[in-house]
Amino acid sequence: MQALRRTTAAFLLALASTVAIAEQPWIIDPHTHFKGREQIAFENQTVKREPQNTLGHVVVPEDYRELADRLGIQSTLVVEAVDQDQPQFNDWLLDQAKSDLVCGYVARADLSSEDFQTHHRRYQQTGYLNGYRFRFDELSGYLKNETARKNLATLQTDGMVVDLLIEPSHAGDVAELAATFPRLKIVINHCFRANMVDGKVSDQWKQAVAHCATFENVFMKISSIVNFAGTKPFVEQAPSDLQTYLPVLEPCFAAFGEDRVIFATNWGVSTHFGSVDDVVRIVQEFLASKGDSALRKGMRDNAIRVYGINPQHLR
């Protein structure tokens, strides 16, 4: 009987501790998009977006606070949300990092530019630069450009992350980048922009995931999960159950493991397809099914480690 009482008491203590932790924001969200008025005005000269498209809205850290508090998110690392290489927009975002909600920034830049190093050093001095994001065929071009390759070597030396907005067809470029710069941290965004058709992913997608996972310096960002269901943005709400997304989540976790998957919301783009609450809950539920260690690493620890987030920048 005493043994039973001790076991029960230990269980209740552990449960109370878990509840106490859950009440404190602890999740790191390393993929959100903020924009200022000047950037929106600049883009409107050449880009026509749906009125509901959040990439055409002014978004600042305070707009994220209620969401973060509600969902247990401690801090966010902001990712560029601009097509152009415009240093002034990087400067604007780095200034937003004064908010206690922002723990870092993945910037936009042109690696082939002769003045890349000048801006890079300036961004670094803020203490909030964690890397850069490149898109689609840009990576292939950079791998063939001498100036860009020198700048990639600088990013490797400086411990920067390269975020990649790419599709399965770019897996060969990822492999070349990872092999050429084995200490460069490479993060594939949005599960290779997974696209399910009739609840299934393509063989090309599966092969790309498995191939890129063979390189230890490549990581998979499980972000914007509701984008994958094939629903029409702004018109249909994506399914909100975990089962729908297992064809994407299971192969990613099997290939990359608990140490190389990173949760993120992709807010506010994810709201084009469904609720950000569902984005957080679905991935959290999936990782929890893999164990407490996978949950903690995927929702928090891996982001801090891979992006080199300064603990002093966490609210």
PDB file of C-alpha atoms in Angstrom:
ATOM      1  CA  MET A   1       0.000   0.000   0.000  1.00  0.00           C
ATOM      2  CA  GLN A   2       2.835   2.413   0.871  1.00  0.00           C
ATOM      3  CA  ALA A   3       4.493   1.624  -2.434  1.00  0.00           C
ATOM      4  CA  LEU A   4       1.254   2.394  -4.218  1.00  0.00           C
ATOM      5  CA  ARG A   5       0.933   5.696  -2.351  1.00  0.00           C
ATOM      6  CA  ARG A   6       4.507   6.632  -3.276  1.00  0.00           C
ATOM      7  CA  THR A   7       3.897   5.744  -6.925  1.00  0.00           C
ATOM      8  CA  THR A   8       0.659   7.746  -6.978  1.00  0.00           C
ATOM      9  CA  ALA A   9       2.328  10.729  -5.325  1.00  0.00           C
ATOM     10  CA  ALA A  10       5.195  10.634  -7.803  1.00  0.00           C
ATOM     11  CA  PHE A  11       2.757  10.498 -10.715  1.00  0.00           C
ATOM     12  CA  LEU A  12       0.751  13.451  -9.407  1.00  0.00           C
ATOM     13  CA  LEU A  13       3.950  15.452  -8.846  1.00  0.00           C
ATOM     14  CA  ALA A  14       5.114  14.748 -12.390  1.00  0.00           C
ATOM     15  CA  LEU A  15       1.694  15.654 -13.758  1.00  0.00           C
ATOM     16  CA  ALA A  16       1.664  18.926 -11.835  1.00  0.00           C
ATOM     17  CA  SER A  17       5.131  19.743 -13.134  1.00  0.00           C
ATOM     18  CA  THR A  18       4.063  19.027 -16.723  1.00  0.00           C
ATOM     19  CA  VAL A  19       1.002  21.242 -16.387  1.00  0.00           C
ATOM     20  CA  ALA A  20       3.118  24.055 -14.909  1.00  0.00           C
ATOM     21  CA  ILE A  21       5.548  23.849 -17.847  1.00  0.00           C
ATOM     22  CA  ALA A  22       2.708  23.804 -20.362  1.00  0.00           C
ATOM     23  CA  GLU A  23       1.337  27.033 -18.921  1.00  0.00           C
ATOM     24  CA  GLN A  24       4.568  28.827 -19.851  1.00  0.00           C
ATOM     25  CA  PRO A  25       5.284  29.692 -23.505  1.00  0.00           C
ATOM     26  CA  TRP A  26       8.007  27.240 -24.603  1.00  0.00           C
ATOM     27  CA  ILE A  27       7.621  26.625 -28.345  1.00  0.00           C
ATOM     28  CA  ILE A  28      10.012  28.318 -30.779  1.00  0.00           C
ATOM     29  CA  ASP A  29       8.458  29.297 -34.115  1.00  0.00           C
ATOM     30  CA  PRO A  30      11.300  29.782 -36.630  1.00  0.00           C
ATOM     31  CA  HIS A  31       9.173  30.822 -39.596  1.00  0.00           C
ATOM     32  CA  THR A  32       6.923  33.885 -39.629  1.00  0.00           C
ATOM     33  CA  HIS A  33       6.648  36.831 -42.037  1.00  0.00           C
ATOM     34  CA  PHE A  34       6.502  40.505 -41.036  1.00  0.00           C
ATOM     35  CA  LYS A  35       6.350  43.488 -43.390  1.00  0.00           C
ATOM     36  CA  GLY A  36       6.385  47.282 -43.217  1.00  0.00           C
ATOM     37  CA  ARG A  37       4.508  49.928 -45.193  1.00  0.00           C
ATOM     38  CA  GLU A  38       7.445  50.903 -47.417  1.00  0.00           C
ATOM     39  CA  GLN A  39       8.013  47.309 -48.423  1.00  0.00           C
ATOM     40  CA  ILE A  40       4.349  46.812 -49.292  1.00  0.00           C
ATOM     41  CA  ALA A  41       4.360  49.995 -51.370  1.00  0.00           C
ATOM     42  CA  PHE A  42       7.504  48.873 -53.198  1.00  0.00           C
ATOM     43  CA  GLU A  43       6.068  45.454 -54.006  1.00  0.00           C
ATOM     44  CA  ASN A  44       2.719  46.850 -55.129  1.00  0.00           C
ATOM     45  CA  GLN A  45       4.503  48.436 -58.096  1.00  0.00           C
ATOM     46  CA  THR A  46       5.036  45.000 -59.658  1.00  0.00           C
ATOM     47  CA  VAL A  47       3.013  42.442 -57.665  1.00  0.00           C
ATOM     48  CA  LYS A  48      -0.742  41.943 -57.689  1.00  0.00           C
ATOM     49  CA  ARG A  49      -1.997  39.858 -54.739  1.00  0.00           C
ATOM     50  CA  GLU A  50      -5.332  38.614 -53.475  1.00  0.00           C
ATOM     51  CA  PRO A  51      -6.740  41.077 -50.904  1.00  0.00           C
ATOM     52  CA  GLN A  52      -6.612  38.291 -48.286  1.00  0.00           C
ATOM     53  CA  ASN A  53      -2.981  37.458 -48.988  1.00  0.00           C
ATOM     54  CA  THR A  54      -1.080  38.331 -45.813  1.00  0.00           C
ATOM     55  CA  LEU A  55       2.121  38.911 -47.811  1.00  0.00           C
ATOM     56  CA  GLY A  56       0.453  42.104 -48.988  1.00  0.00           C
ATOM     57  CA  HIS A  57      -0.399  43.299 -45.473  1.00  0.00           C
ATOM     58  CA  VAL A  58       1.571  45.330 -42.967  1.00  0.00           C
ATOM     59  CA  VAL A  59       2.451  42.892 -40.159  1.00  0.00           C
ATOM     60  CA  VAL A  60       4.511  43.769 -37.077  1.00  0.00           C
ATOM     61  CA  PRO A  61       5.510  41.780 -33.984  1.00  0.00           C
ATOM     62  CA  GLU A  62       2.645  43.063 -31.856  1.00  0.00           C
ATOM     63  CA  ASP A  63       0.214  41.485 -34.339  1.00  0.00           C
ATOM     64  CA  TYR A  64       1.737  38.123 -33.355  1.00  0.00           C
ATOM     65  CA  ARG A  65       1.568  38.508 -29.576  1.00  0.00           C
ATOM     66  CA  GLU A  66      -1.960  37.253 -28.892  1.00  0.00           C
ATOM     67  CA  LEU A  67      -1.408  34.230 -31.103  1.00  0.00           C
ATOM     68  CA  ALA A  68       1.926  33.421 -29.445  1.00  0.00           C
ATOM     69  CA  ASP A  69       0.490  33.710 -25.943  1.00  0.00           C
ATOM     70  CA  ARG A  70      -2.520  31.585 -26.858  1.00  0.00           C
ATOM     71  CA  LEU A  71      -0.488  28.776 -28.427  1.00  0.00           C
ATOM     72  CA  GLY A  72       2.412  28.672 -25.985  1.00  0.00           C
ATOM     73  CA  ILE A  73       4.975  30.164 -28.376  1.00  0.00           C
ATOM     74  CA  GLN A  74       7.861  31.819 -26.576  1.00  0.00           C
ATOM     75  CA  SER A  75       9.559  33.539 -29.524  1.00  0.00           C
ATOM     76  CA  THR A  76       9.685  33.629 -33.307  1.00  0.00           C
ATOM     77  CA  LEU A  77      12.504  33.756 -35.790  1.00  0.00           C
ATOM     78  CA  VAL A  78      11.317  35.802 -38.763  1.00  0.00           C
ATOM     79  CA  VAL A  79      12.010  34.725 -42.354  1.00  0.00           C
ATOM     80  CA  GLU A  80      12.151  37.112 -45.292  1.00  0.00           C
ATOM     81  CA  ALA A  81       8.902  37.711 -47.107  1.00  0.00           C
ATOM     82  CA  VAL A  82      10.155  39.763 -50.053  1.00  0.00           C
ATOM     83  CA  ASP A  83      11.126  38.656 -53.561  1.00  0.00           C
ATOM     84  CA  GLN A  84      13.711  41.357 -54.058  1.00  0.00           C
ATOM     85  CA  ASP A  85      17.203  41.832 -52.640  1.00  0.00           C
ATOM     86  CA  GLN A  86      16.568  45.150 -50.899  1.00  0.00           C
ATOM     87  CA  PRO A  87      18.859  45.836 -47.898  1.00  0.00           C
ATOM     88  CA  GLN A  88      16.515  48.485 -46.490  1.00  0.00           C
ATOM     89  CA  PHE A  89      13.842  45.853 -45.901  1.00  0.00           C
ATOM     90  CA  ASN A  90      16.319  43.673 -44.018  1.00  0.00           C
ATOM     91  CA  ASP A  91      17.175  46.747 -41.957  1.00  0.00           C
ATOM     92  CA  TRP A  92      13.493  47.319 -41.178  1.00  0.00           C
ATOM     93  CA  LEU A  93      13.038  43.757 -39.963  1.00  0.00           C
ATOM     94  CA  LEU A  94      16.204  43.788 -37.870  1.00  0.00           C
ATOM     95  CA  ASP A  95      14.840  46.914 -36.213  1.00  0.00           C
ATOM     96  CA  GLN A  96      11.654  44.951 -35.369  1.00  0.00           C
ATOM     97  CA  ALA A  97      13.851  42.502 -33.461  1.00  0.00           C
ATOM     98  CA  LYS A  98      13.743  44.979 -30.593  1.00  0.00           C
ATOM     99  CA  SER A  99      10.443  43.283 -29.764  1.00  0.00           C
ATOM    100  CA  ASP A 100      10.677  40.639 -27.056  1.00  0.00           C
ATOM    101  CA  LEU A 101       8.755  38.314 -29.378  1.00  0.00           C
ATOM    102  CA  VAL A 102      11.511  38.173 -32.018  1.00  0.00           C
ATOM    103  CA  CYS A 103      14.584  36.018 -31.403  1.00  0.00           C
ATOM    104  CA  GLY A 104      16.267  36.277 -34.816  1.00  0.00           C
ATOM    105  CA  TYR A 105      16.035  36.826 -38.550  1.00  0.00           C
ATOM    106  CA  VAL A 106      16.699  34.890 -41.749  1.00  0.00           C
ATOM    107  CA  ALA A 107      17.367  37.593 -44.311  1.00  0.00           C
ATOM    108  CA  ARG A 108      17.061  38.043 -48.062  1.00  0.00           C
ATOM    109  CA  ALA A 109      20.147  38.761 -50.179  1.00  0.00           C
ATOM    110  CA  ASP A 110      21.880  38.180 -53.502  1.00  0.00           C
ATOM    111  CA  LEU A 111      24.927  35.973 -52.972  1.00  0.00           C
ATOM    112  CA  SER A 112      26.344  36.915 -56.363  1.00  0.00           C
ATOM    113  CA  SER A 113      26.407  40.619 -55.454  1.00  0.00           C
ATOM    114  CA  GLU A 114      29.812  42.220 -54.963  1.00  0.00           C
ATOM    115  CA  ASP A 115      28.539  44.133 -51.915  1.00  0.00           C
ATOM    116  CA  PHE A 116      27.019  41.091 -50.171  1.00  0.00           C
ATOM    117  CA  GLN A 117      29.818  40.972 -47.599  1.00  0.00           C
ATOM    118  CA  THR A 118      29.362  44.631 -46.664  1.00  0.00           C
ATOM    119  CA  HIS A 119      25.684  44.199 -45.850  1.00  0.00           C
ATOM    120  CA  HIS A 120      26.244  40.801 -44.239  1.00  0.00           C
ATOM    121  CA  ARG A 121      28.713  42.211 -41.729  1.00  0.00           C
ATOM    122  CA  ARG A 122      26.382  45.099 -40.986  1.00  0.00           C
ATOM    123  CA  TYR A 123      23.455  42.759 -40.351  1.00  0.00           C
ATOM    124  CA  GLN A 124      25.636  40.595 -38.116  1.00  0.00           C
ATOM    125  CA  GLN A 125      26.441  43.532 -35.880  1.00  0.00           C
ATOM    126  CA  THR A 126      22.813  43.679 -34.757  1.00  0.00           C
ATOM    127  CA  GLY A 127      23.174  40.264 -33.115  1.00  0.00           C
ATOM    128  CA  TYR A 128      19.910  39.051 -34.674  1.00  0.00           C
ATOM    129  CA  LEU A 129      21.067  37.641 -38.025  1.00  0.00           C
ATOM    130  CA  ASN A 130      20.774  33.846 -38.187  1.00  0.00           C
ATOM    131  CA  GLY A 131      20.979  33.159 -41.908  1.00  0.00           C
ATOM    132  CA  TYR A 132      19.550  33.739 -45.381  1.00  0.00           C
ATOM    133  CA  ARG A 133      16.800  32.208 -47.491  1.00  0.00           C
ATOM    134  CA  PHE A 134      17.089  31.379 -51.180  1.00  0.00           C
ATOM    135  CA  ARG A 135      14.436  30.195 -53.591  1.00  0.00           C
ATOM    136  CA  PHE A 136      14.007  27.540 -56.268  1.00  0.00           C
ATOM    137  CA  ASP A 137      16.555  27.869 -59.117  1.00  0.00           C
ATOM    138  CA  GLU A 138      18.594  30.544 -57.311  1.00  0.00           C
ATOM    139  CA  LEU A 139      20.564  27.833 -55.550  1.00  0.00           C
ATOM    140  CA  SER A 140      21.644  26.218 -58.823  1.00  0.00           C
ATOM    141  CA  GLY A 141      22.801  29.606 -60.083  1.00  0.00           C
ATOM    142  CA  TYR A 142      24.788  30.303 -56.929  1.00  0.00           C
ATOM    143  CA  LEU A 143      26.571  26.951 -57.120  1.00  0.00           C
ATOM    144  CA  LYS A 144      27.838  27.953 -60.577  1.00  0.00           C
ATOM    145  CA  ASN A 145      28.907  31.467 -59.533  1.00  0.00           C
ATOM    146  CA  GLU A 146      32.390  32.069 -58.101  1.00  0.00           C
ATOM    147  CA  THR A 147      31.371  35.086 -56.001  1.00  0.00           C
ATOM    148  CA  ALA A 148      28.347  33.270 -54.587  1.00  0.00           C
ATOM    149  CA  ARG A 149      30.435  30.206 -53.672  1.00  0.00           C
ATOM    150  CA  LYS A 150      32.873  32.427 -51.775  1.00  0.00           C
ATOM    151  CA  ASN A 151      29.946  33.963 -49.912  1.00  0.00           C
ATOM    152  CA  LEU A 152      28.545  30.506 -49.134  1.00  0.00           C
ATOM    153  CA  ALA A 153      31.923  29.678 -47.607  1.00  0.00           C
ATOM    154  CA  THR A 154      31.587  32.805 -45.462  1.00  0.00           C
ATOM    155  CA  LEU A 155      28.144  31.718 -44.275  1.00  0.00           C
ATOM    156  CA  GLN A 156      29.574  28.329 -43.346  1.00  0.00           C
ATOM    157  CA  THR A 157      32.418  29.926 -41.382  1.00  0.00           C
ATOM    158  CA  ASP A 158      30.039  32.330 -39.636  1.00  0.00           C
ATOM    159  CA  GLY A 159      27.668  29.548 -38.536  1.00  0.00           C
ATOM    160  CA  MET A 160      24.797  30.920 -40.611  1.00  0.00           C
ATOM    161  CA  VAL A 161      21.817  28.871 -41.766  1.00  0.00           C
ATOM    162  CA  VAL A 162      20.692  28.622 -45.383  1.00  0.00           C
ATOM    163  CA  ASP A 163      16.904  28.279 -45.568  1.00  0.00           C
ATOM    164  CA  LEU A 164      15.653  26.905 -48.887  1.00  0.00           C
ATOM    165  CA  LEU A 165      12.226  27.477 -50.430  1.00  0.00           C
ATOM    166  CA  ILE A 166      12.433  24.669 -52.977  1.00  0.00           C
ATOM    167  CA  GLU A 167      10.636  21.689 -54.495  1.00  0.00           C
ATOM    168  CA  PRO A 168      11.662  18.033 -54.943  1.00  0.00           C
ATOM    169  CA  SER A 169      13.189  18.828 -58.351  1.00  0.00           C
ATOM    170  CA  HIS A 170      15.890  20.809 -56.541  1.00  0.00           C
ATOM    171  CA  ALA A 171      17.105  17.873 -54.430  1.00  0.00           C
ATOM    172  CA  GLY A 172      20.260  17.538 -56.538  1.00  0.00           C
ATOM    173  CA  ASP A 173      21.195  21.147 -55.794  1.00  0.00           C
ATOM    174  CA  VAL A 174      20.708  20.533 -52.070  1.00  0.00           C
ATOM    175  CA  ALA A 175      22.968  17.495 -52.252  1.00  0.00           C
ATOM    176  CA  GLU A 176      25.674  19.458 -54.064  1.00  0.00           C
ATOM    177  CA  LEU A 177      25.455  22.316 -51.569  1.00  0.00           C
ATOM    178  CA  ALA A 178      25.597  19.952 -48.583  1.00  0.00           C
ATOM    179  CA  ALA A 179      28.543  17.990 -49.960  1.00  0.00           C
ATOM    180  CA  THR A 180      30.515  21.085 -50.975  1.00  0.00           C
ATOM    181  CA  PHE A 181      29.944  22.891 -47.671  1.00  0.00           C
ATOM    182  CA  PRO A 182      29.615  20.079 -45.087  1.00  0.00           C
ATOM    183  CA  ARG A 183      29.544  22.461 -42.094  1.00  0.00           C
ATOM    184  CA  LEU A 184      26.899  24.753 -43.595  1.00  0.00           C
ATOM    185  CA  LYS A 185      23.523  24.298 -41.917  1.00  0.00           C
ATOM    186  CA  ILE A 186      20.845  23.810 -44.582  1.00  0.00           C
ATOM    187  CA  VAL A 187      17.124  23.875 -43.748  1.00  0.00           C
ATOM    188  CA  ILE A 188      14.559  22.719 -46.316  1.00  0.00           C
ATOM    189  CA  ASN A 189      11.409  24.810 -45.867  1.00  0.00           C
ATOM    190  CA  HIS A 190       7.860  23.455 -45.768  1.00  0.00           C
ATOM    191  CA  CYS A 191       8.750  19.776 -46.292  1.00  0.00           C
ATOM    192  CA  PHE A 192       9.842  20.474 -49.890  1.00  0.00           C
ATOM    193  CA  ARG A 193       6.474  22.210 -50.424  1.00  0.00           C
ATOM    194  CA  ALA A 194       4.759  18.854 -50.147  1.00  0.00           C
ATOM    195  CA  ASN A 195       1.636  18.489 -52.235  1.00  0.00           C
ATOM    196  CA  MET A 196      -0.793  15.664 -51.605  1.00  0.00           C
ATOM    197  CA  VAL A 197      -3.114  14.409 -54.335  1.00  0.00           C
ATOM    198  CA  ASP A 198      -5.884  12.100 -53.172  1.00  0.00           C
ATOM    199  CA  GLY A 199      -4.083  11.839 -49.844  1.00  0.00           C
ATOM    200  CA  LYS A 200      -0.771  10.744 -51.368  1.00  0.00           C
ATOM    201  CA  VAL A 201       2.614  12.319 -52.112  1.00  0.00           C
ATOM    202  CA  SER A 202       4.633  11.647 -55.250  1.00  0.00           C
ATOM    203  CA  ASP A 203       7.496   9.175 -55.527  1.00  0.00           C
ATOM    204  CA  GLN A 204       9.725  12.097 -56.555  1.00  0.00           C
ATOM    205  CA  TRP A 205       8.923  13.817 -53.265  1.00  0.00           C
ATOM    206  CA  LYS A 206       9.697  10.678 -51.255  1.00  0.00           C
ATOM    207  CA  GLN A 207      12.996  10.179 -53.082  1.00  0.00           C
ATOM    208  CA  ALA A 208      14.000  13.826 -52.561  1.00  0.00           C
ATOM    209  CA  VAL A 209      13.329  13.590 -48.818  1.00  0.00           C
ATOM    210  CA  ALA A 210      15.284  10.346 -48.451  1.00  0.00           C
ATOM    211  CA  HIS A 211      18.213  11.570 -50.565  1.00  0.00           C
ATOM    212  CA  CYS A 212      18.663  14.914 -48.807  1.00  0.00           C
ATOM    213  CA  ALA A 213      18.405  13.286 -45.390  1.00  0.00           C
ATOM    214  CA  THR A 214      21.610  11.343 -46.085  1.00  0.00           C
ATOM    215  CA  PHE A 215      23.541  14.590 -45.522  1.00  0.00           C
ATOM    216  CA  GLU A 216      23.914  15.298 -41.807  1.00  0.00           C
ATOM    217  CA  ASN A 217      24.019  19.072 -42.304  1.00  0.00           C
ATOM    218  CA  VAL A 218      20.550  19.123 -43.899  1.00  0.00           C
ATOM    219  CA  PHE A 219      17.431  19.656 -41.763  1.00  0.00           C
ATOM    220  CA  MET A 220      13.697  19.533 -42.500  1.00  0.00           C
ATOM    221  CA  LYS A 221      11.388  22.325 -41.424  1.00  0.00           C
ATOM    222  CA  ILE A 222       7.902  20.926 -40.798  1.00  0.00           C
ATOM    223  CA  SER A 223       6.198  24.209 -41.446  1.00  0.00           C
ATOM    224  CA  SER A 224       2.869  25.401 -42.838  1.00  0.00           C
ATOM    225  CA  ILE A 225       1.480  21.873 -42.608  1.00  0.00           C
ATOM    226  CA  VAL A 226      -2.055  22.844 -43.701  1.00  0.00           C
ATOM    227  CA  ASN A 227      -0.680  23.932 -47.092  1.00  0.00           C
ATOM    228  CA  PHE A 228      -0.065  20.308 -48.064  1.00  0.00           C
ATOM    229  CA  ALA A 229      -3.633  19.010 -48.287  1.00  0.00           C
ATOM    230  CA  GLY A 230      -4.319  20.406 -51.754  1.00  0.00           C
ATOM    231  CA  THR A 231      -7.130  22.738 -50.737  1.00  0.00           C
ATOM    232  CA  LYS A 232      -7.604  26.069 -52.496  1.00  0.00           C
ATOM    233  CA  PRO A 233      -6.217  29.062 -50.559  1.00  0.00           C
ATOM    234  CA  PHE A 234      -8.742  31.639 -49.333  1.00  0.00           C
ATOM    235  CA  VAL A 235     -11.605  29.388 -50.511  1.00  0.00           C
ATOM    236  CA  GLU A 236     -11.381  26.072 -48.647  1.00  0.00           C
ATOM    237  CA  GLN A 237     -10.296  25.200 -45.122  1.00  0.00           C
ATOM    238  CA  ALA A 238      -7.672  22.465 -45.011  1.00  0.00           C
ATOM    239  CA  PRO A 239      -8.435  19.323 -42.955  1.00  0.00           C
ATOM    240  CA  SER A 240      -7.588  19.709 -39.277  1.00  0.00           C
ATOM    241  CA  ASP A 241      -6.875  16.080 -38.331  1.00  0.00           C
ATOM    242  CA  LEU A 242      -3.411  14.564 -37.915  1.00  0.00           C
ATOM    243  CA  GLN A 243      -4.265  11.502 -40.005  1.00  0.00           C
ATOM    244  CA  THR A 244      -4.516  13.598 -43.179  1.00  0.00           C
ATOM    245  CA  TYR A 245      -0.903  14.739 -42.924  1.00  0.00           C
ATOM    246  CA  LEU A 246       0.794  11.471 -41.968  1.00  0.00           C
ATOM    247  CA  PRO A 247       1.835  10.774 -45.604  1.00  0.00           C
ATOM    248  CA  VAL A 248       4.084  13.849 -45.273  1.00  0.00           C
ATOM    249  CA  LEU A 249       5.036  13.734 -41.608  1.00  0.00           C
ATOM    250  CA  GLU A 250       5.974  10.062 -41.340  1.00  0.00           C
ATOM    251  CA  PRO A 251       8.521  10.006 -44.217  1.00  0.00           C
ATOM    252  CA  CYS A 252      10.107  13.257 -43.021  1.00  0.00           C
ATOM    253  CA  PHE A 253      10.506  11.989 -39.471  1.00  0.00           C
ATOM    254  CA  ALA A 254      11.708   8.565 -40.598  1.00  0.00           C
ATOM    255  CA  ALA A 255      14.368  10.138 -42.824  1.00  0.00           C
ATOM    256  CA  PHE A 256      15.587  13.002 -40.638  1.00  0.00           C
ATOM    257  CA  GLY A 257      14.877  11.721 -37.123  1.00  0.00           C
ATOM    258  CA  GLU A 258      14.091  13.672 -33.991  1.00  0.00           C
ATOM    259  CA  ASP A 259      17.335  15.682 -34.103  1.00  0.00           C
ATOM    260  CA  ARG A 260      16.806  17.147 -37.592  1.00  0.00           C
ATOM    261  CA  VAL A 261      13.123  18.081 -37.819  1.00  0.00           C
ATOM    262  CA  ILE A 262      12.066  21.612 -36.900  1.00  0.00           C
ATOM    263  CA  PHE A 263       8.495  22.783 -36.337  1.00  0.00           C
ATOM    264  CA  ALA A 264       7.303  26.183 -37.625  1.00  0.00           C
ATOM    265  CA  THR A 265       3.989  27.859 -38.447  1.00  0.00           C
ATOM    266  CA  ASN A 266       4.704  29.921 -41.592  1.00  0.00           C
ATOM    267  CA  TRP A 267       2.295  32.490 -40.163  1.00  0.00           C
ATOM    268  CA  GLY A 268       0.521  34.319 -41.726  1.00  0.00           C
ATOM    269  CA  VAL A 269       0.795  32.412 -45.052  1.00  0.00           C
ATOM    270  CA  SER A 270      -0.562  29.306 -43.329  1.00  0.00           C
ATOM    271  CA  THR A 271      -3.777  31.219 -42.595  1.00  0.00           C
ATOM    272  CA  HIS A 272      -4.502  31.222 -46.328  1.00  0.00           C
ATOM    273  CA  PHE A 273      -5.279  27.511 -45.975  1.00  0.00           C
ATOM    274  CA  GLY A 274      -6.475  27.030 -42.406  1.00  0.00           C
ATOM    275  CA  SER A 275      -6.069  27.887 -38.746  1.00  0.00           C
ATOM    276  CA  VAL A 276      -2.637  28.465 -37.248  1.00  0.00           C
ATOM    277  CA  ASP A 277      -3.999  26.729 -34.134  1.00  0.00           C
ATOM    278  CA  ASP A 278      -4.345  23.574 -36.235  1.00  0.00           C
ATOM    279  CA  VAL A 279      -0.808  23.967 -37.593  1.00  0.00           C
ATOM    280  CA  VAL A 280       0.611  23.954 -34.064  1.00  0.00           C
ATOM    281  CA  ARG A 281      -1.665  21.225 -32.727  1.00  0.00           C
ATOM    282  CA  ILE A 282      -1.181  18.785 -35.612  1.00  0.00           C
ATOM    283  CA  VAL A 283       2.626  18.838 -35.488  1.00  0.00           C
ATOM    284  CA  GLN A 284       2.658  18.840 -31.692  1.00  0.00           C
ATOM    285  CA  GLU A 285       0.357  15.810 -31.657  1.00  0.00           C
ATOM    286  CA  PHE A 286       2.511  14.013 -34.219  1.00  0.00           C
ATOM    287  CA  LEU A 287       5.792  14.651 -32.398  1.00  0.00           C
ATOM    288  CA  ALA A 288       4.245  13.684 -29.065  1.00  0.00           C
ATOM    289  CA  SER A 289       3.419  10.299 -30.597  1.00  0.00           C
ATOM    290  CA  LYS A 290       7.162   9.832 -31.135  1.00  0.00           C
ATOM    291  CA  GLY A 291       7.986  10.502 -27.475  1.00  0.00           C
ATOM    292  CA  ASP A 292       8.757  13.351 -25.089  1.00  0.00           C
ATOM    293  CA  SER A 293      12.262  13.821 -26.502  1.00  0.00           C
ATOM    294  CA  ALA A 294      11.013  14.184 -30.078  1.00  0.00           C
ATOM    295  CA  LEU A 295       8.356  16.655 -28.940  1.00  0.00           C
ATOM    296  CA  ARG A 296      10.778  18.883 -27.051  1.00  0.00           C
ATOM    297  CA  LYS A 297      13.426  18.807 -29.782  1.00  0.00           C
ATOM    298  CA  GLY A 298      11.058  19.307 -32.690  1.00  0.00           C
ATOM    299  CA  MET A 299       9.042  22.116 -31.123  1.00  0.00           C
ATOM    300  CA  ARG A 300      11.946  23.940 -29.472  1.00  0.00           C
ATOM    301  CA  ASP A 301      15.467  22.603 -28.993  1.00  0.00           C
ATOM    302  CA  ASN A 302      16.354  21.891 -32.616  1.00  0.00           C
ATOM    303  CA  ALA A 303      15.412  25.414 -33.694  1.00  0.00           C
ATOM    304  CA  ILE A 304      17.583  26.957 -30.985  1.00  0.00           C
ATOM    305  CA  ARG A 305      20.529  24.680 -31.814  1.00  0.00           C
ATOM    306  CA  VAL A 306      20.392  24.799 -35.608  1.00  0.00           C
ATOM    307  CA  TYR A 307      19.705  28.521 -35.974  1.00  0.00           C
ATOM    308  CA  GLY A 308      22.068  29.440 -33.150  1.00  0.00           C
ATOM    309  CA  ILE A 309      19.385  31.449 -31.385  1.00  0.00           C
ATOM    310  CA  ASN A 310      20.757  33.525 -28.534  1.00  0.00           C
ATOM    311  CA  PRO A 311      18.938  32.475 -25.293  1.00  0.00           C
ATOM    312  CA  GLN A 312      19.013  36.122 -24.211  1.00  0.00           C
ATOM    313  CA  HIS A 313      16.688  36.906 -27.120  1.00  0.00           C
ATOM    314  CA  LEU A 314      13.961  34.605 -25.810  1.00  0.00           C
ATOM    315  CA  ARG A 315      11.201  36.354 -23.891  1.00  0.00           C
TER     316      ARG A 315
END
